[in-house]
Tab-separated table of C-alpha atoms in Angstrom:
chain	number	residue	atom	x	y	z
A	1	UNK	CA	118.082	102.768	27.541
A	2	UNK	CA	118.629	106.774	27.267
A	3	UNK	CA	118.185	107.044	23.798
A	4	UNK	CA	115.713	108.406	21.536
A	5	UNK	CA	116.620	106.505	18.131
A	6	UNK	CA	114.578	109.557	16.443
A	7	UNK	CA	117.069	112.227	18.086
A	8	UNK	CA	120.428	110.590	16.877
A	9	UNK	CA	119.817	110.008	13.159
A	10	UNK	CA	121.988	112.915	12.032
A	11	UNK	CA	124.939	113.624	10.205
A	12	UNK	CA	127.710	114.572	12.793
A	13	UNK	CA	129.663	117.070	10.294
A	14	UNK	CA	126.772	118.907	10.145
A	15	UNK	CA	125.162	118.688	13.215
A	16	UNK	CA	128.383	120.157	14.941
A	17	UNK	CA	128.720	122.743	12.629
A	18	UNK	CA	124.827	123.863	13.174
A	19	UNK	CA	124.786	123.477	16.786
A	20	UNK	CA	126.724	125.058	19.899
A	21	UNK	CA	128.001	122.220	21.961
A	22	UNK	CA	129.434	122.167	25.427
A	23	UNK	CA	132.243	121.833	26.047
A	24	UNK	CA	132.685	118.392	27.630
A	25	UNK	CA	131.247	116.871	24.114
A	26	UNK	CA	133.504	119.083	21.739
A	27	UNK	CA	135.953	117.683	23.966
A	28	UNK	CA	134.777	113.772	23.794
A	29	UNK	CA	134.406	114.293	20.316
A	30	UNK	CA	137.848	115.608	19.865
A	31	UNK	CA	139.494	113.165	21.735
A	32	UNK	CA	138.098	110.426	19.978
A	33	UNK	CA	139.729	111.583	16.625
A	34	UNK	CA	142.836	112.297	18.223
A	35	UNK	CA	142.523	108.461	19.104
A	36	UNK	CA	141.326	107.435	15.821
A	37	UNK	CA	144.360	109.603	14.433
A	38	UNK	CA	146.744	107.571	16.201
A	39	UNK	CA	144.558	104.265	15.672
A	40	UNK	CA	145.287	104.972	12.083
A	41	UNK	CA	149.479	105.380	12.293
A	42	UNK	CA	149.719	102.173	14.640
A	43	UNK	CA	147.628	99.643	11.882
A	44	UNK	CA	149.228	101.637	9.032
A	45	UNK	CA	152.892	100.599	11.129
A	46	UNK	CA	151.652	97.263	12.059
A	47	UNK	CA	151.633	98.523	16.004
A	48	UNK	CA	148.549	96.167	16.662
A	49	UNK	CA	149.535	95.478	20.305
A	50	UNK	CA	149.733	99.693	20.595
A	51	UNK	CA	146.654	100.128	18.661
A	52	UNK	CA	144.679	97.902	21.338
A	53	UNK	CA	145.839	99.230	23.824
A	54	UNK	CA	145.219	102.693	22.448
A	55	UNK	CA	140.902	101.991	22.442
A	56	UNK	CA	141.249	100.348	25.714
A	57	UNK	CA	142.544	103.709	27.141
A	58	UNK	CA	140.623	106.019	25.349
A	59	UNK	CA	136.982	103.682	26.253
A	60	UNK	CA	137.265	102.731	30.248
A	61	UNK	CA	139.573	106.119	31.129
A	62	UNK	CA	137.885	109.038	29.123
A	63	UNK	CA	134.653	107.952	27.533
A	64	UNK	CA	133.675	105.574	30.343
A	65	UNK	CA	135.675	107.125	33.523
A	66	UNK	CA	134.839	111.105	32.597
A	67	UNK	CA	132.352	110.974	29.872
A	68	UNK	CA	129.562	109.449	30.790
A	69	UNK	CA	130.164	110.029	34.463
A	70	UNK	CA	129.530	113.739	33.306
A	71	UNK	CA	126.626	112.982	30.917
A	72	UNK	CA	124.330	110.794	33.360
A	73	UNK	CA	123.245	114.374	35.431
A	74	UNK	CA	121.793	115.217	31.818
A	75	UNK	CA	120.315	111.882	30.836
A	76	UNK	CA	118.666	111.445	33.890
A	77	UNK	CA	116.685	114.436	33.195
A	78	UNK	CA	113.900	113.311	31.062
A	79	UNK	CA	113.096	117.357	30.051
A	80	UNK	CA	113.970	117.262	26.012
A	81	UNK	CA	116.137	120.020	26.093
A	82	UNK	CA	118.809	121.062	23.677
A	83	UNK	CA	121.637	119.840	25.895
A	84	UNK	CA	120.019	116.693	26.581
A	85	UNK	CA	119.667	115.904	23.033
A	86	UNK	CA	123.030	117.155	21.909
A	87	UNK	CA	124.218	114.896	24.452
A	88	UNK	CA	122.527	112.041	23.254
A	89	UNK	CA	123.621	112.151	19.936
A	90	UNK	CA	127.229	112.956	20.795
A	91	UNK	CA	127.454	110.016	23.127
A	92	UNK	CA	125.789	107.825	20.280
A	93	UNK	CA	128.150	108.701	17.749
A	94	UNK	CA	131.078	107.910	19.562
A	95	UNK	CA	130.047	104.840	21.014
A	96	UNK	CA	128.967	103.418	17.911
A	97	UNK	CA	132.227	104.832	15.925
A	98	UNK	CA	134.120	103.076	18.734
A	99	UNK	CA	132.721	100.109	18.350
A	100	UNK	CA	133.508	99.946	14.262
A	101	UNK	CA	137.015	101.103	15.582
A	102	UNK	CA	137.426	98.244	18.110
A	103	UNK	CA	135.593	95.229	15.451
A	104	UNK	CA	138.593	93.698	14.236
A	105	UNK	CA	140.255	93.439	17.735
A	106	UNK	CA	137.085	92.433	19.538
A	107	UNK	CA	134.057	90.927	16.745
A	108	UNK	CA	131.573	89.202	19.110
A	109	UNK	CA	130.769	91.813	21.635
A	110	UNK	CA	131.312	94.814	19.518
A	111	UNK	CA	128.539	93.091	17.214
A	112	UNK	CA	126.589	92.463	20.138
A	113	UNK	CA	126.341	95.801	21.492
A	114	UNK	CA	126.009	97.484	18.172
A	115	UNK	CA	123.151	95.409	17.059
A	116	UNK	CA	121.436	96.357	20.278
A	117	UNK	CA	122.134	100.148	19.059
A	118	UNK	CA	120.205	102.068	16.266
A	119	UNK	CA	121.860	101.614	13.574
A	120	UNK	CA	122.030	100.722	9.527
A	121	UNK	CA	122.870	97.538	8.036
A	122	UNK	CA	122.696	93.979	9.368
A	123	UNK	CA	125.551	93.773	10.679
A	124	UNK	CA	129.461	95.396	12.114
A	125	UNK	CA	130.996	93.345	9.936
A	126	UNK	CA	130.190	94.994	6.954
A	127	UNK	CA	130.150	98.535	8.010
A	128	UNK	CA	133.326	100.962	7.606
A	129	UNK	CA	136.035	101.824	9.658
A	130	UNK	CA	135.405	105.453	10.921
A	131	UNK	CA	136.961	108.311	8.588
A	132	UNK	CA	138.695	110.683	10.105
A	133	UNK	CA	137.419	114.459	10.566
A	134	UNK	CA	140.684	116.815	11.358
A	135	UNK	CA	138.408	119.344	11.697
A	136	UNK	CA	136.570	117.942	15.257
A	137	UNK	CA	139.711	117.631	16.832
A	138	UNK	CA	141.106	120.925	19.414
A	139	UNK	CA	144.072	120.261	20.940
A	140	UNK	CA	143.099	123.672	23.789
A	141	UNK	CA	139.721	122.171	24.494
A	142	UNK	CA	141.525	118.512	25.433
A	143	UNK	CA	144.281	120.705	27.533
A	144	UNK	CA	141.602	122.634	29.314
A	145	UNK	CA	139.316	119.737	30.265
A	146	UNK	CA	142.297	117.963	31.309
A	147	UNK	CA	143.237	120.399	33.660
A	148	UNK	CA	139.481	120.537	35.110
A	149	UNK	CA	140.037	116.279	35.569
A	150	UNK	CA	143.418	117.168	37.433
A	151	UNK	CA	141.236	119.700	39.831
A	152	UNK	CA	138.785	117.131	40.070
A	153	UNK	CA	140.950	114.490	40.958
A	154	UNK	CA	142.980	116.365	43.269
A	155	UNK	CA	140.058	117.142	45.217
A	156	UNK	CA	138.773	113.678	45.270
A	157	UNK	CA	142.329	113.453	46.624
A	158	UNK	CA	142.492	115.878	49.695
A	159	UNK	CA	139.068	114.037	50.438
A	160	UNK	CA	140.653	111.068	51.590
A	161	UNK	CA	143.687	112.787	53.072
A	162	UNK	CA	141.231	114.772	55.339
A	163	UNK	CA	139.303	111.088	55.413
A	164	UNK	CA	136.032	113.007	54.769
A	165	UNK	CA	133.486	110.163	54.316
A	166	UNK	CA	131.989	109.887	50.621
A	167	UNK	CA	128.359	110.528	51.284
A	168	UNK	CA	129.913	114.035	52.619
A	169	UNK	CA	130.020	117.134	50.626
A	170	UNK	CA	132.648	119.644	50.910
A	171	UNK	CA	133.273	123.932	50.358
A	172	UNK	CA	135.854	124.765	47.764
A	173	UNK	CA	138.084	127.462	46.948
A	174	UNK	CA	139.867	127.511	43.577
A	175	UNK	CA	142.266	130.284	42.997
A	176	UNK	CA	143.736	130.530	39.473
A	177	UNK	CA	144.567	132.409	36.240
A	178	UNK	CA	141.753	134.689	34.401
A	179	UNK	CA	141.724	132.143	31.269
A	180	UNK	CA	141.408	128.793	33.411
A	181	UNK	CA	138.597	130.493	35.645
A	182	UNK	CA	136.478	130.752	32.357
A	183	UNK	CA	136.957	127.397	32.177
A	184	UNK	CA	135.864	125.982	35.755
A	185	UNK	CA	133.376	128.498	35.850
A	186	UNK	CA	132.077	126.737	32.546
A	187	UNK	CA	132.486	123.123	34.293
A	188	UNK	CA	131.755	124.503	37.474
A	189	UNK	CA	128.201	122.145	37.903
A	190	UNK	CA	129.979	119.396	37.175
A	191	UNK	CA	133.146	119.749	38.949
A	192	UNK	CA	130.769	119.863	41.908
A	193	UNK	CA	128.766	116.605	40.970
A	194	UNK	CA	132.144	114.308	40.311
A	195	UNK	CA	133.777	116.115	43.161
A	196	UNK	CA	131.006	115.892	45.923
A	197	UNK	CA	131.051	119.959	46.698
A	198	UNK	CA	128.474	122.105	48.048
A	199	UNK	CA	129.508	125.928	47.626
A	200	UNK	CA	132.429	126.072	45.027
A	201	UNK	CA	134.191	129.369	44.778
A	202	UNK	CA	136.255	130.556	41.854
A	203	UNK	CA	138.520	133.532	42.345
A	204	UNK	CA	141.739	134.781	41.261
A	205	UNK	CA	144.196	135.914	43.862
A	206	UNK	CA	144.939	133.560	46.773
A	207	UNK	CA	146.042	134.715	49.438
A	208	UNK	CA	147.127	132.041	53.229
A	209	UNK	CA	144.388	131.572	55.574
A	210	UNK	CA	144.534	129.575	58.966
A	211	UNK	CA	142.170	126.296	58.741
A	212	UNK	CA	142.223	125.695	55.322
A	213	UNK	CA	143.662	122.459	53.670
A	214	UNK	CA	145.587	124.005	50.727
A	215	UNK	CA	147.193	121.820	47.812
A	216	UNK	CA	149.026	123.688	44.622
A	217	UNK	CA	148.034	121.890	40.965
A	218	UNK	CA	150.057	124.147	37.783
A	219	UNK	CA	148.912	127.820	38.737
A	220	UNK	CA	146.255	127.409	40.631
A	221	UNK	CA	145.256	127.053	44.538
A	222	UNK	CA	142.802	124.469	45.782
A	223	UNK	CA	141.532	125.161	48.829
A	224	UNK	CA	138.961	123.086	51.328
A	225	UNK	CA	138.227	125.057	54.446
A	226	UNK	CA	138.110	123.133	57.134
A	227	UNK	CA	136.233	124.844	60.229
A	228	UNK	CA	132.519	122.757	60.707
A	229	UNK	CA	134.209	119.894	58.655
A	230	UNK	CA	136.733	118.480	61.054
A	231	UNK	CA	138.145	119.467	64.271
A	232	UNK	CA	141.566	120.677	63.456
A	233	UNK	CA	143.243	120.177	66.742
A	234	UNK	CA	142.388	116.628	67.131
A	235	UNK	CA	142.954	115.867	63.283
A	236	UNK	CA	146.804	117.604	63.615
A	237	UNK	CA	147.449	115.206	66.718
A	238	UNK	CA	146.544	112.042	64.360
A	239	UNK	CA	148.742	113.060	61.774
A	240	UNK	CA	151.688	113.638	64.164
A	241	UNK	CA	151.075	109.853	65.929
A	242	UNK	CA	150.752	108.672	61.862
A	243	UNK	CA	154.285	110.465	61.183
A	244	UNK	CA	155.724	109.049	63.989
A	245	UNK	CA	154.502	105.871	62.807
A	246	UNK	CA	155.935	106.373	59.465
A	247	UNK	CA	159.295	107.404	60.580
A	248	UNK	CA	159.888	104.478	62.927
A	249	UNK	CA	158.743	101.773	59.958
A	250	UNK	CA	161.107	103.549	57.724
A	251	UNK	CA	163.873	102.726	60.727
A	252	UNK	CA	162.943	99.497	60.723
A	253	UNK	CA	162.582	98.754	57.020
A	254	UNK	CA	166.148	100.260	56.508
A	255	UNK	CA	167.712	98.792	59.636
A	256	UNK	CA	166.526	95.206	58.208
A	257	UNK	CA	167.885	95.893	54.389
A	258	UNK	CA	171.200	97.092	55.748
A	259	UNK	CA	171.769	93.640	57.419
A	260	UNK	CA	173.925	92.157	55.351
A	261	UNK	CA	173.087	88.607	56.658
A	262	UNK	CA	169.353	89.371	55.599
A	263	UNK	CA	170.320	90.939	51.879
A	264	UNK	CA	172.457	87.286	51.488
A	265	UNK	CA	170.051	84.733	53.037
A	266	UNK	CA	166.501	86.092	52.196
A	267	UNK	CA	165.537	84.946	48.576
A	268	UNK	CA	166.303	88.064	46.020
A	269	UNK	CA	162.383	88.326	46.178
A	270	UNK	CA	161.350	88.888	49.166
A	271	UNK	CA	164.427	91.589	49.807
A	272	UNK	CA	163.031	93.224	46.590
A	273	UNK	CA	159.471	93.384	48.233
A	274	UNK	CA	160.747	94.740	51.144
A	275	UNK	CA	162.470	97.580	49.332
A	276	UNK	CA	159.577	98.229	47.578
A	277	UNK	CA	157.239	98.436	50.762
A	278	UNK	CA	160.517	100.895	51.940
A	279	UNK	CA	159.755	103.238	48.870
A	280	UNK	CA	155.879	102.924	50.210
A	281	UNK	CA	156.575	104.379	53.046
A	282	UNK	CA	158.741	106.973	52.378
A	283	UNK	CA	156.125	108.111	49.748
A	284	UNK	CA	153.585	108.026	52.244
A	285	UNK	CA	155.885	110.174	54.679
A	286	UNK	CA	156.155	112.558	52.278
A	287	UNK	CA	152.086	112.758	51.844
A	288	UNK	CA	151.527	113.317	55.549
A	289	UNK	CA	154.137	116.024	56.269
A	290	UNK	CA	152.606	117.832	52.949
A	291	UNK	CA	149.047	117.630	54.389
A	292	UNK	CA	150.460	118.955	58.057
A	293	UNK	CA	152.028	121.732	55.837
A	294	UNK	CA	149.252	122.449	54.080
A	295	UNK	CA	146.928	122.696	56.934
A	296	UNK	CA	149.528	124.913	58.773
């Protein structure tokens, strides 16, 4: 419904070769040939189940989950801009590459949704299977936007730890390295937009502060401050009660697995559901005494 079928008629070798993309779609771009790459060696070994499973990833996790969660912002604005047109085509291309990728696994709908698409010919069936182009794929650029998802996520994250309500937007603090603050400052816009943040800060050397939820990702310090956004006192008393929660369940779950009547009678699944719901709450122990840390 975004397109302009006049905009995406062009040869992608050249038109990333004349043009200065961003850098979330030289990294789309490259991971789809890193995908096609290994599309290639799994049909070439016969890995069909691996293959599938492969352009399932690749299509709800990156292109669908990041992507085009990144790319609406720039669609929505109707202003023909350079970025919104670059952005168009780059999204075009790999959807429709994807879908001549994907054919053999899935015909009907991949010939539905390409013949809804611009495109040449009268139909998927006919058309080739992508070629490879070494050339679009960077291995630093997928490693860097990578690490902005982990920051991204990891915020989402201390969100719901701090149970700050979605429609809510937060301050952030990132400390890290000179080379990955080129990069967030880069993605900065959009690490606010995914991540629901209202004054993002990027700086290099962190140093503790009282009232500040802190969590550690590689080399670099995320901070959320927490003074206006929830009262600390009150918030550190519900995490105790939730800890002393946790502890006595943990009791309790162990008590009942080391009864040896229970372990002999119960049926071998339920005792294996309760050990998992034991490794539940340990993990979620562990999550609540690191967010008491980290608020200090």
């Amino acid at each position: 419904m975004n397109l302009d079928a006049q905009n995406i008629r062009v040869d992608l070798c050249q038109f990333t070769k004349k043009e200065d993309l961003s850098l979330v779609n030289r990294w789309i771009l490259s991971r789809f040939y890193s995908v096609l790459k290994e599309l290639n060696k799994n049909l070439d070994n016969f890995k069909f189940n691996e293959a599938a499973n492969l352009l399932y990833s690749f299509f709800w996790h990156e292109f669908c989950d990041w992507y085009l969660e990144l790319a609406k912002p720039i669609l929505v604005n109707r202003e023909q801009s350079t970025e919104n047109r670059n952005t168009q085509v780059v999204m075009y291309k790999v959807l429709e590459k994807f879908l001549r990728a994907l054919h053999p696994f899935m015909p009907f709908i991949t010939e539905e949704i390409w013949q809804n698409l611009p495109h040449e010919g009268k139909s998927i069936m006919v058309q080739p299977i992508p070629h490879l182009q070494e050339a679009l794929i960077d291995k630093k650029i997928e490693n860097k936007v990578g690490v902005v998802f982990d920051v991204i996520t990891t915020i989402r994250n201390m969100r719901v730890e701090l149970e700050v309500l979605p429609q809510d937007k937060v301050n952030v603090e990132i400390f890290s390295g000179k080379t990955m603050k080129i990069t967030l400052e880069l993605m900065s816009q959009d690490i606010k937009n995914l991540a629901k943040i209202d004054c993002l800060s990027l700086q290099e050397n962190y140093q503790h502060k009282s009232g500040q939820f802190v969590n550690v990702l590689k080399d670099m310090h995320i901070v959320i401050p927490l003074a206006g956004l929830i009262d600390i006192d009150k918030y550190k008393e519900k995490l105790k009660q939730r800890i002393v929660k946790a502890e006595s369940d943990i009791k309790a779950k162990e008590a009942m697995l080391c009864n040896d009547s229970f372990v002999k009678r119960a049926p071998a699944e339920v005792v294996g559901k309760e050990r998992e719901r034991l490794g539940e709450l340990k993990d979620s122990l562990h999550k609540l005494k690191a967010v008491k840390d980290a608020i200090g």
